Amino acid sequence: MTLPNQERSRIVAENALAYVAEDKFPITKFHRLVIPKRHTMDFFELEQAELNAITALLHSQKAEIEKADPSVRGFNIGMNCGEVAGQSVWHCHVHLVPRRVGDVEKPRGGVRNIIPGKGDY
């Protein structure tokens, strides 16, 4: 896989099948993208070895982020699969978004809040 220099400069970790890049438009500080090296449109096209590689990077990045910023108290892990789900980059990538106390008024519901009113239950 060949990346332009500006893209390579965002890479913070990698393994044989995937890499981690800083998000270009971070939701929070240390927002990362875990990206398979093989082109796949979304999560559902990944092979088991790629899933394992991505999971390993998610775990290692979680530990590194928590070490770098003790204010991190949680994480959202997310993917957008398909245009109606908000996918705008047509290569699989997994968002790892660090969360801190007070970064939103009401965190309850987490990903349920992608559809207004569904986070309150």
CSV table of C-alpha atoms in Angstrom, one decimal:
chain,number,residue,atom,x,y,z
A,1,MET,CA,0.0,0.0,0.0
A,2,THR,CA,1.4,3.4,-1.0
A,3,LEU,CA,0.2,6.5,0.7
A,4,PRO,CA,1.0,10.1,-0.2
A,5,ASN,CA,3.5,11.8,2.2
A,6,GLN,CA,0.9,13.9,3.8
A,7,GLU,CA,-1.2,10.8,4.6
A,8,ARG,CA,1.9,8.9,5.9
A,9,SER,CA,2.7,11.7,8.3
A,10,ARG,CA,-0.7,11.0,10.1
A,11,ILE,CA,0.1,7.4,10.8
A,12,VAL,CA,0.8,6.7,14.5
A,13,ALA,CA,1.0,2.9,14.5
A,14,GLU,CA,0.6,-0.1,12.3
A,15,ASN,CA,0.8,-3.9,12.0
A,16,ALA,CA,0.8,-6.3,9.0
A,17,LEU,CA,-2.8,-5.7,8.0
A,18,ALA,CA,-3.9,-2.3,9.3
A,19,TYR,CA,-2.7,1.1,10.5
A,20,VAL,CA,-3.8,3.9,12.8
A,21,ALA,CA,-4.0,7.5,11.6
A,22,GLU,CA,-4.9,10.7,13.3
A,23,ASP,CA,-8.3,11.8,12.1
A,24,LYS,CA,-8.2,14.9,9.8
A,25,PHE,CA,-11.3,16.3,11.5
A,26,PRO,CA,-11.1,15.0,15.1
A,27,ILE,CA,-14.2,15.0,17.2
A,28,THR,CA,-12.0,15.0,20.3
A,29,LYS,CA,-8.3,15.2,21.0
A,30,PHE,CA,-6.6,11.9,20.1
A,31,HIS,CA,-9.4,10.8,17.8
A,32,ARG,CA,-7.9,8.0,15.7
A,33,LEU,CA,-8.9,6.0,12.6
A,34,VAL,CA,-7.9,2.3,12.4
A,35,ILE,CA,-7.8,1.4,8.7
A,36,PRO,CA,-7.2,-2.0,6.9
A,37,LYS,CA,-4.4,-1.9,4.4
A,38,ARG,CA,-6.4,-4.0,1.9
A,39,HIS,CA,-9.1,-2.0,0.2
A,40,THR,CA,-12.6,-2.9,1.5
A,41,MET,CA,-15.6,-0.8,1.2
A,42,ASP,CA,-16.7,-1.4,4.8
A,43,PHE,CA,-16.6,-3.6,7.9
A,44,PHE,CA,-18.7,-6.3,6.4
A,45,GLU,CA,-16.0,-7.0,3.7
A,46,LEU,CA,-13.2,-7.6,6.2
A,47,GLU,CA,-11.6,-11.0,6.6
A,48,GLN,CA,-11.1,-12.5,10.1
A,49,ALA,CA,-7.3,-11.8,10.1
A,50,GLU,CA,-8.1,-8.1,9.3
A,51,LEU,CA,-10.6,-8.0,12.1
A,52,ASN,CA,-8.0,-9.4,14.5
A,53,ALA,CA,-5.4,-6.8,13.3
A,54,ILE,CA,-7.9,-3.9,13.8
A,55,THR,CA,-8.9,-5.2,17.2
A,56,ALA,CA,-5.3,-5.4,18.3
A,57,LEU,CA,-4.7,-1.8,17.2
A,58,LEU,CA,-7.8,-0.6,18.9
A,59,HIS,CA,-6.6,-2.1,22.2
A,60,SER,CA,-3.0,-0.7,21.9
A,61,GLN,CA,-4.3,2.7,21.0
A,62,LYS,CA,-6.7,2.8,23.9
A,63,ALA,CA,-3.8,2.1,26.2
A,64,GLU,CA,-1.6,4.7,24.6
A,65,ILE,CA,-4.3,7.4,24.7
A,66,GLU,CA,-5.1,6.7,28.3
A,67,LYS,CA,-1.4,7.0,29.2
A,68,ALA,CA,-1.1,10.2,27.3
A,69,ASP,CA,-4.2,11.8,28.7
A,70,PRO,CA,-5.5,10.7,32.1
A,71,SER,CA,-8.7,12.8,31.6
A,72,VAL,CA,-10.0,10.1,29.1
A,73,ARG,CA,-12.7,8.1,30.8
A,74,GLY,CA,-14.3,6.3,28.0
A,75,PHE,CA,-14.3,5.7,24.2
A,76,ASN,CA,-16.8,5.5,21.3
A,77,ILE,CA,-15.8,3.0,18.6
A,78,GLY,CA,-17.7,3.5,15.4
A,79,MET,CA,-18.1,2.7,11.7
A,80,ASN,CA,-20.4,4.2,9.0
A,81,CYS,CA,-21.3,1.4,6.6
A,82,GLY,CA,-23.3,2.7,3.6
A,83,GLU,CA,-24.3,6.1,2.4
A,84,VAL,CA,-27.5,6.2,4.5
A,85,ALA,CA,-25.5,5.4,7.6
A,86,GLY,CA,-23.3,8.5,6.9
A,87,GLN,CA,-20.3,6.8,5.1
A,88,SER,CA,-18.5,9.4,3.0
A,89,VAL,CA,-15.1,7.7,2.6
A,90,TRP,CA,-15.3,4.6,0.5
A,91,HIS,CA,-12.7,2.6,2.3
A,92,CYS,CA,-13.3,0.8,5.6
A,93,HIS,CA,-12.1,2.7,8.7
A,94,VAL,CA,-12.9,2.4,12.4
A,95,HIS,CA,-13.2,5.5,14.6
A,96,LEU,CA,-11.7,5.4,18.1
A,97,VAL,CA,-13.0,8.5,19.8
A,98,PRO,CA,-11.7,9.3,23.4
A,99,ARG,CA,-14.4,10.7,25.7
A,100,ARG,CA,-14.0,12.9,28.8
A,101,VAL,CA,-16.3,13.9,31.6
A,102,GLY,CA,-18.2,17.0,30.5
A,103,ASP,CA,-17.4,16.8,26.8
A,104,VAL,CA,-21.2,16.7,26.2
A,105,GLU,CA,-24.0,17.6,28.5
A,106,LYS,CA,-25.8,14.2,28.4
A,107,PRO,CA,-23.6,11.3,27.3
A,108,ARG,CA,-26.3,8.7,28.1
A,109,GLY,CA,-27.3,6.8,25.0
A,110,GLY,CA,-23.9,7.2,23.2
A,111,VAL,CA,-24.3,6.0,19.6
A,112,ARG,CA,-28.1,6.0,20.0
A,113,ASN,CA,-27.8,9.8,19.6
A,114,ILE,CA,-27.0,9.6,15.9
A,115,ILE,CA,-30.8,9.7,15.5
A,116,PRO,CA,-32.3,12.6,17.4
A,117,GLY,CA,-34.4,11.6,20.4
A,118,LYS,CA,-33.2,7.9,20.4
A,119,GLY,CA,-30.6,8.4,23.1
A,120,ASP,CA,-33.1,9.1,25.8
A,121,TYR,CA,-34.7,5.8,27.0
